[in-house]
């Protein structure tokens, strides 16, 4: 099973990144194939040499500015066993108004087999 963790507050400056990182480190045992974080519509992934969360956070600046939410994922694949950015989590759909981030970001714990059908149903562009 994968690991899902994060922090939500009422103000982006109150996000406790240290606590999020501690939760990410605790979740390494739940997923050792890849990891990632999302904040402010941006998604960053750890694969290859930084696939473990503890390596992923080294020398990485994590500072939400716009939205009071940050969440992450440590992945242990149940489907899509190739470890690539395309199947790492978090993942995003749609393009934000500024064109620099995603409109929606997600993580899940399990196998989502109908993501293309759901995206089509709700008019969301997909890249995978």
Short mmCIF file of C-alpha atoms in Angstrom, two decimals:
data_model
loop_
_atom_site.label_atom_id
_atom_site.label_comp_id
_atom_site.label_asym_id
_atom_site.label_seq_id
_atom_site.Cartn_x
_atom_site.Cartn_y
_atom_site.Cartn_z
CA UNK A 1 0.00 0.00 0.00
CA UNK A 2 1.10 3.52 -0.76
CA UNK A 3 1.47 6.30 1.79
CA UNK A 4 -0.55 9.52 1.67
CA UNK A 5 0.21 12.50 3.92
CA UNK A 6 -0.12 16.27 4.04
CA UNK A 7 -1.11 19.44 5.85
CA UNK A 8 -4.04 21.81 5.40
CA UNK A 9 -4.40 25.11 7.23
CA UNK A 10 -6.23 28.39 6.73
CA UNK A 11 -3.12 30.28 5.60
CA UNK A 12 -0.23 29.15 3.33
CA UNK A 13 2.33 30.68 5.71
CA UNK A 14 1.11 28.34 8.47
CA UNK A 15 1.89 25.12 6.56
CA UNK A 16 4.24 23.06 8.73
CA UNK A 17 6.64 21.71 6.09
CA UNK A 18 8.79 20.01 8.75
CA UNK A 19 5.80 17.96 9.93
CA UNK A 20 4.90 17.09 6.34
CA UNK A 21 8.47 15.89 5.80
CA UNK A 22 8.39 13.79 8.95
CA UNK A 23 5.14 12.17 7.77
CA UNK A 24 6.75 11.55 4.37
CA UNK A 25 9.74 9.87 6.01
CA UNK A 26 7.44 7.70 8.15
CA UNK A 27 5.59 6.70 4.97
CA UNK A 28 8.72 5.40 3.20
CA UNK A 29 7.87 1.89 4.39
CA UNK A 30 4.51 2.19 2.60
CA UNK A 31 6.10 3.01 -0.76
CA UNK A 32 9.69 2.75 -1.94
CA UNK A 33 9.26 3.02 -5.73
CA UNK A 34 8.68 6.77 -6.08
CA UNK A 35 7.40 9.75 -4.11
CA UNK A 36 6.18 13.27 -4.62
CA UNK A 37 4.60 16.43 -3.25
CA UNK A 38 2.15 18.99 -4.55
CA UNK A 39 1.53 22.55 -3.45
CA UNK A 40 0.20 25.65 -5.23
CA UNK A 41 -0.78 23.51 -8.23
CA UNK A 42 2.83 22.43 -8.73
CA UNK A 43 3.90 18.79 -8.61
CA UNK A 44 7.41 17.51 -7.89
CA UNK A 45 8.37 13.84 -8.10
CA UNK A 46 11.14 11.70 -6.73
CA UNK A 47 12.18 8.77 -8.90
CA UNK A 48 15.50 7.04 -9.50
CA UNK A 49 18.10 8.37 -7.02
CA UNK A 50 15.55 10.38 -5.01
CA UNK A 51 12.69 7.85 -5.03
CA UNK A 52 12.82 7.56 -1.23
CA UNK A 53 11.22 10.55 0.46
CA UNK A 54 14.24 11.20 2.68
CA UNK A 55 16.39 11.65 -0.45
CA UNK A 56 13.67 13.59 -2.28
CA UNK A 57 13.57 16.40 0.31
CA UNK A 58 17.33 17.01 0.38
CA UNK A 59 18.15 20.49 -0.99
CA UNK A 60 14.51 21.05 -2.05
CA UNK A 61 12.68 24.28 -1.26
CA UNK A 62 9.07 23.58 -0.28
CA UNK A 63 7.20 26.82 0.42
CA UNK A 64 3.50 27.10 -0.41
CA UNK A 65 2.59 30.71 -1.22
CA UNK A 66 -0.93 30.70 -2.62
CA UNK A 67 -2.99 27.82 -1.22
CA UNK A 68 -2.99 26.47 2.36
CA UNK A 69 -2.62 22.84 1.28
CA UNK A 70 0.30 20.51 0.69
CA UNK A 71 0.09 16.75 0.24
CA UNK A 72 2.40 13.94 -0.72
CA UNK A 73 2.60 10.31 -1.69
CA UNK A 74 5.03 7.42 -1.38
CA UNK A 75 4.28 4.83 -4.05
CA UNK A 76 4.23 1.06 -3.99
CA UNK A 77 2.76 0.16 -7.39
CA UNK A 78 -0.22 -2.10 -7.77
CA UNK A 79 -0.44 -1.32 -11.52
CA UNK A 80 1.84 0.52 -13.91
CA UNK A 81 4.94 -1.08 -12.48
CA UNK A 82 7.32 1.05 -14.55
CA UNK A 83 8.62 3.80 -12.31
CA UNK A 84 8.32 6.99 -14.34
CA UNK A 85 7.12 10.54 -13.80
CA UNK A 86 3.96 9.61 -15.73
CA UNK A 87 2.86 7.09 -13.11
CA UNK A 88 4.28 8.71 -9.98
CA UNK A 89 2.01 10.60 -7.60
CA UNK A 90 0.80 13.25 -7.06
CA UNK A 91 -0.58 13.63 -10.57
CA UNK A 92 -2.44 16.49 -12.18
CA UNK A 93 -5.07 17.27 -14.78
CA UNK A 94 -6.00 20.45 -16.57
CA UNK A 95 -3.92 23.58 -16.91
CA UNK A 96 -4.28 26.49 -14.50
CA UNK A 97 -5.25 29.95 -15.75
CA UNK A 98 -1.63 31.11 -15.61
CA UNK A 99 -0.51 28.04 -17.60
CA UNK A 100 2.22 27.18 -15.09
CA UNK A 101 0.53 24.54 -12.95
CA UNK A 102 -2.30 22.02 -12.84
CA UNK A 103 -5.96 22.84 -12.32
CA UNK A 104 -6.47 19.67 -10.24
CA UNK A 105 -3.94 17.58 -8.33
CA UNK A 106 -4.58 14.13 -6.88
CA UNK A 107 -3.15 11.13 -5.07
CA UNK A 108 -4.88 7.84 -4.39
CA UNK A 109 -4.19 4.62 -2.61
CA UNK A 110 -5.18 1.77 -4.89
CA UNK A 111 -5.70 1.19 -8.58
CA UNK A 112 -7.71 3.73 -10.57
CA UNK A 113 -8.51 1.81 -13.74
CA UNK A 114 -10.93 4.26 -15.38
CA UNK A 115 -9.02 7.55 -15.16
CA UNK A 116 -9.27 8.20 -18.90
CA UNK A 117 -13.03 7.65 -18.91
CA UNK A 118 -13.50 9.92 -15.88
CA UNK A 119 -11.37 12.66 -17.44
CA UNK A 120 -13.38 12.46 -20.66
CA UNK A 121 -16.68 12.51 -18.76
CA UNK A 122 -15.71 15.67 -16.88
CA UNK A 123 -13.96 17.39 -19.79
CA UNK A 124 -10.44 17.26 -18.36
CA UNK A 125 -7.42 16.92 -20.67
CA UNK A 126 -5.02 14.09 -19.86
CA UNK A 127 -1.40 13.49 -20.73
CA UNK A 128 -1.44 9.74 -19.97
#
